């Protein structure tokens, strides 16, 4: 593991740090010209340089494979744009909206589904007029019960700016829940200061924090301490992860990740199937593989460790659970519909169970 005092942003820095071979420099320059690149010291310290297949490096160090585009990939893979009535708002579901405050992150994941809209060269944040229009949109629609702060990463904001934003949302009476999606506790745990935690907590509203991590090694002691500061303040934490080939697409790694979350008092929430973002084909698994992994978790690991495996349907049609089914139906010899339920050993059981007839002794006349 190597510690580095600066965030790596240029391909030459990756070569100098021993995280990329010199012969890849020209290709990595092409990757960096198209997609944002940033790896914080906290993430660099987790990378095992001697392992050419290191699962942390795979997530964050640019790779020439990102230049290989597939026909099915698209710039807006989950259809945010089609459901964006005003800048910064995505209103796909009736009772909640996304509010994309910023378009920058502390680190840039190589599989990011918003990779075409975040990072240097893009707008960094909503303007004051755009923010006012977004808040007005929320305020004018009483059906909006929850606001999800995303981006980019909303926790790149200072405690003062974040607190100001939370206060504005608190003033909207029908908004009851504010959810914050972030990678900061993993990417820059030192940013989770007491002041930032205080900014997240609002009187009269329920705040939830959702942290993104994909491998158990990401939950280092400093990360666990940062999450603990949030949870100890009374803010529940959930997790979201992405199923990634070469990172967590084996049952042991996935189980250890989910157990690590639970040990940190973080409830596993979503396991996302990889989106069709440009240049990310080398990360995607098959849905069948994801279903097999979910079967491997079920029954063998605590119910607390079970995320919901979901796919964001391309075109903006929303998330759907795509985990394995444990129920089949059939028609019995009497023409009645019956179910069979599969247990975690793979055995099937009729439900309701068949009633066995009892043999009753004959009585003589």
Tab-separated table of N, CA and C in Angstrom, residues 252-323:
chain	number	residue	atom	x	y	z
A	252	UNK	N	-17.781	-14.946	-1.955
A	252	UNK	CA	-17.054	-14.640	-0.725
A	252	UNK	C	-16.838	-13.132	-0.566
A	253	UNK	N	-16.401	-12.474	-1.634
A	253	UNK	CA	-16.158	-11.031	-1.557
A	253	UNK	C	-17.445	-10.286	-1.267
A	254	UNK	N	-18.506	-10.662	-1.962
A	254	UNK	CA	-19.781	-9.973	-1.766
A	254	UNK	C	-20.298	-10.185	-0.344
A	255	UNK	N	-20.168	-11.395	0.166
A	255	UNK	CA	-20.617	-11.668	1.532
A	255	UNK	C	-19.802	-10.879	2.549
A	256	UNK	N	-18.488	-10.829	2.358
A	256	UNK	CA	-17.647	-10.076	3.292
A	256	UNK	C	-17.975	-8.591	3.243
A	257	UNK	N	-18.294	-8.078	2.054
A	257	UNK	CA	-18.678	-6.677	1.931
A	257	UNK	C	-19.958	-6.392	2.700
A	258	UNK	N	-20.961	-7.239	2.514
A	258	UNK	CA	-22.242	-6.993	3.185
A	258	UNK	C	-22.110	-7.159	4.701
A	259	UNK	N	-21.327	-8.138	5.132
A	259	UNK	CA	-21.092	-8.273	6.570
A	259	UNK	C	-20.347	-7.062	7.129
A	260	UNK	N	-19.381	-6.551	6.364
A	260	UNK	CA	-18.634	-5.373	6.823
A	260	UNK	C	-19.556	-4.179	6.996
A	261	UNK	N	-20.484	-3.996	6.048
A	261	UNK	CA	-21.461	-2.915	6.199
A	261	UNK	C	-22.233	-3.079	7.511
A	262	UNK	N	-22.762	-4.269	7.730
A	262	UNK	CA	-23.593	-4.491	8.913
A	262	UNK	C	-22.791	-4.292	10.194
A	263	UNK	N	-21.536	-4.732	10.187
A	263	UNK	CA	-20.678	-4.511	11.352
A	263	UNK	C	-20.471	-3.024	11.622
A	264	UNK	N	-20.560	-2.224	10.579
A	264	UNK	CA	-20.437	-0.763	10.718
A	264	UNK	C	-21.777	-0.089	11.031
A	265	UNK	N	-22.811	-0.897	11.241
A	265	UNK	CA	-24.170	-0.399	11.494
A	265	UNK	C	-24.777	0.256	10.253
A	266	UNK	N	-24.367	-0.233	9.081
A	266	UNK	CA	-24.884	0.244	7.797
A	266	UNK	C	-25.719	-0.871	7.184
A	267	UNK	N	-26.973	-0.598	6.877
A	267	UNK	CA	-27.852	-1.626	6.306
A	267	UNK	C	-27.639	-1.726	4.801
A	268	UNK	N	-27.232	-2.884	4.286
A	268	UNK	CA	-27.158	-3.055	2.835
A	268	UNK	C	-28.501	-2.760	2.174
A	269	UNK	N	-28.468	-1.931	1.143
A	269	UNK	CA	-29.689	-1.421	0.509
A	269	UNK	C	-29.791	-1.922	-0.926
A	270	UNK	N	-28.952	-1.402	-1.806
A	270	UNK	CA	-29.003	-1.804	-3.214
A	270	UNK	C	-27.687	-2.436	-3.651
A	271	UNK	N	-27.797	-3.485	-4.462
A	271	UNK	CA	-26.708	-3.972	-5.286
A	271	UNK	C	-27.139	-3.710	-6.723
A	272	UNK	N	-26.482	-2.765	-7.363
A	272	UNK	CA	-26.866	-2.355	-8.710
A	272	UNK	C	-26.209	-3.239	-9.762
A	273	UNK	N	-26.990	-3.642	-10.750
A	273	UNK	CA	-26.396	-4.232	-11.941
A	273	UNK	C	-25.723	-3.098	-12.718
A	274	UNK	N	-24.587	-3.386	-13.336
A	274	UNK	CA	-23.844	-2.353	-14.050
A	274	UNK	C	-24.661	-1.701	-15.155
A	275	UNK	N	-24.608	-0.368	-15.205
A	275	UNK	CA	-25.340	0.375	-16.228
A	275	UNK	C	-24.582	0.396	-17.546
A	276	UNK	N	-25.300	0.759	-18.605
A	276	UNK	CA	-24.728	0.771	-19.950
A	276	UNK	C	-24.031	2.102	-20.233
A	277	UNK	N	-23.155	2.518	-19.320
A	277	UNK	CA	-22.394	3.753	-19.504
A	277	UNK	C	-21.257	3.505	-20.495
A	278	UNK	N	-20.880	4.524	-21.253
A	278	UNK	CA	-19.837	4.329	-22.275
A	278	UNK	C	-18.516	3.846	-21.679
A	279	UNK	N	-17.915	2.866	-22.335
A	279	UNK	CA	-16.597	2.406	-21.944
A	279	UNK	C	-16.546	1.612	-20.656
A	280	UNK	N	-17.663	0.992	-20.270
A	280	UNK	CA	-17.687	0.245	-19.003
A	280	UNK	C	-18.017	-1.238	-19.201
A	281	UNK	N	-17.953	-1.719	-20.431
A	281	UNK	CA	-18.311	-3.102	-20.699
A	281	UNK	C	-17.460	-4.105	-19.945
A	282	UNK	N	-16.194	-3.751	-19.656
A	282	UNK	CA	-15.301	-4.686	-18.957
A	282	UNK	C	-15.687	-4.855	-17.495
A	283	UNK	N	-16.597	-4.030	-16.999
A	283	UNK	CA	-17.067	-4.163	-15.621
A	283	UNK	C	-18.356	-4.965	-15.503
A	284	UNK	N	-19.122	-5.047	-16.578
A	284	UNK	CA	-20.460	-5.618	-16.448
A	284	UNK	C	-20.431	-7.145	-16.410
A	285	UNK	N	-21.304	-7.690	-15.575
A	285	UNK	CA	-21.518	-9.130	-15.508
A	285	UNK	C	-22.846	-9.433	-16.200
A	286	UNK	N	-23.199	-10.696	-16.275
A	286	UNK	CA	-24.539	-11.063	-16.733
A	286	UNK	C	-25.510	-10.975	-15.561
A	287	UNK	N	-26.777	-10.789	-15.872
A	287	UNK	CA	-27.801	-10.808	-14.826
A	287	UNK	C	-27.840	-12.186	-14.167
A	288	UNK	N	-27.661	-13.224	-14.948
A	288	UNK	CA	-27.662	-14.582	-14.384
A	288	UNK	C	-26.571	-14.730	-13.329
A	289	UNK	N	-25.410	-14.137	-13.582
A	289	UNK	CA	-24.330	-14.203	-12.597
A	289	UNK	C	-24.745	-13.479	-11.312
A	290	UNK	N	-25.353	-12.317	-11.459
A	290	UNK	CA	-25.820	-11.594	-10.286
A	290	UNK	C	-26.854	-12.380	-9.497
A	291	UNK	N	-27.750	-13.037	-10.190
A	291	UNK	CA	-28.765	-13.846	-9.506
A	291	UNK	C	-28.126	-15.020	-8.760
A	292	UNK	N	-27.122	-15.641	-9.372
A	292	UNK	CA	-26.427	-16.733	-8.690
A	292	UNK	C	-25.765	-16.241	-7.409
A	293	UNK	N	-25.194	-15.057	-7.451
A	293	UNK	CA	-24.541	-14.506	-6.262
A	293	UNK	C	-25.558	-14.203	-5.165
A	294	UNK	N	-26.711	-13.698	-5.552
A	294	UNK	CA	-27.745	-13.423	-4.555
A	294	UNK	C	-28.236	-14.727	-3.927
A	295	UNK	N	-28.339	-15.785	-4.723
A	295	UNK	CA	-28.708	-17.099	-4.167
A	295	UNK	C	-27.652	-17.568	-3.165
A	296	UNK	N	-26.393	-17.280	-3.460
A	296	UNK	CA	-25.324	-17.707	-2.568
A	296	UNK	C	-25.387	-16.986	-1.220
A	297	UNK	N	-25.912	-15.770	-1.211
A	297	UNK	CA	-26.031	-15.027	0.047
A	297	UNK	C	-27.235	-15.489	0.860
A	298	UNK	N	-28.322	-15.800	0.190
A	298	UNK	CA	-29.594	-16.090	0.863
A	298	UNK	C	-29.487	-17.344	1.735
A	299	UNK	N	-29.829	-17.199	2.990
A	299	UNK	CA	-29.848	-18.336	3.902
A	299	UNK	C	-28.514	-18.634	4.543
A	300	UNK	N	-27.431	-18.338	3.848
A	300	UNK	CA	-26.101	-18.617	4.404
A	300	UNK	C	-25.573	-17.450	5.228
A	301	UNK	N	-26.120	-16.285	4.965
A	301	UNK	CA	-25.705	-15.089	5.680
A	301	UNK	C	-26.950	-14.394	6.226
A	302	UNK	N	-26.762	-13.673	7.306
A	302	UNK	CA	-27.867	-13.024	8.008
A	302	UNK	C	-28.764	-12.234	7.051
A	303	UNK	N	-30.037	-12.194	7.390
A	303	UNK	CA	-30.962	-11.373	6.613
A	303	UNK	C	-30.571	-9.913	6.586
A	304	UNK	N	-29.830	-9.457	7.587
A	304	UNK	CA	-29.338	-8.075	7.587
A	304	UNK	C	-28.363	-7.822	6.448
A	305	UNK	N	-27.768	-8.879	5.917
A	305	UNK	CA	-26.716	-8.754	4.902
A	305	UNK	C	-27.247	-8.872	3.470
A	306	UNK	N	-28.560	-8.829	3.292
A	306	UNK	CA	-29.142	-9.075	1.973
A	306	UNK	C	-29.540	-7.748	1.298
A	307	UNK	N	-28.777	-7.291	0.292
A	307	UNK	CA	-29.218	-6.114	-0.467
A	307	UNK	C	-30.283	-6.524	-1.483
A	308	UNK	N	-30.938	-5.544	-2.064
A	308	UNK	CA	-31.843	-5.798	-3.181
A	308	UNK	C	-31.058	-5.611	-4.476
A	309	UNK	N	-31.024	-6.651	-5.296
A	309	UNK	CA	-30.326	-6.605	-6.588
A	309	UNK	C	-31.255	-5.944	-7.595
A	310	UNK	N	-30.803	-4.807	-8.170
A	310	UNK	CA	-31.679	-4.005	-9.021
A	310	UNK	C	-30.994	-3.638	-10.331
A	311	UNK	N	-31.835	-3.375	-11.308
A	311	UNK	CA	-31.392	-2.845	-12.603
A	311	UNK	C	-32.144	-1.557	-12.870
A	312	UNK	N	-31.407	-0.511	-13.225
A	312	UNK	CA	-32.032	0.711	-13.730
A	312	UNK	C	-32.313	0.475	-15.209
A	313	UNK	N	-33.575	0.359	-15.553
A	313	UNK	CA	-33.945	0.007	-16.924
A	313	UNK	C	-33.556	1.149	-17.862
A	314	UNK	N	-32.770	0.888	-18.910
A	314	UNK	CA	-32.357	1.955	-19.822
A	314	UNK	C	-33.561	2.689	-20.400
A	315	UNK	N	-33.377	3.988	-20.559
A	315	UNK	CA	-34.447	4.809	-21.113
A	315	UNK	C	-35.248	5.554	-20.065
A	316	UNK	N	-34.900	5.382	-18.782
A	316	UNK	CA	-35.572	6.140	-17.740
A	316	UNK	C	-36.775	5.464	-17.138
A	317	UNK	N	-36.881	4.146	-17.270
A	317	UNK	CA	-38.067	3.445	-16.786
A	317	UNK	C	-37.966	3.030	-15.315
A	318	UNK	N	-36.888	3.398	-14.657
A	318	UNK	CA	-36.773	3.184	-13.221
A	318	UNK	C	-36.102	1.874	-12.846
A	319	UNK	N	-35.917	1.705	-11.532
A	319	UNK	CA	-35.281	0.507	-10.999
A	319	UNK	C	-36.300	-0.616	-10.866
A	320	UNK	N	-35.853	-1.813	-11.167
A	320	UNK	CA	-36.661	-3.005	-10.904
A	320	UNK	C	-35.780	-4.048	-10.236
A	321	UNK	N	-36.336	-4.749	-9.247
A	321	UNK	CA	-35.569	-5.838	-8.634
A	321	UNK	C	-35.410	-6.982	-9.622
A	322	UNK	N	-34.207	-7.513	-9.722
A	322	UNK	CA	-33.938	-8.581	-10.693
A	322	UNK	C	-33.305	-9.788	-10.015
A	323	UNK	N	-33.498	-9.900	-8.705
A	323	UNK	CA	-32.966	-11.054	-7.992
A	323	UNK	C	-33.658	-12.332	-8.400
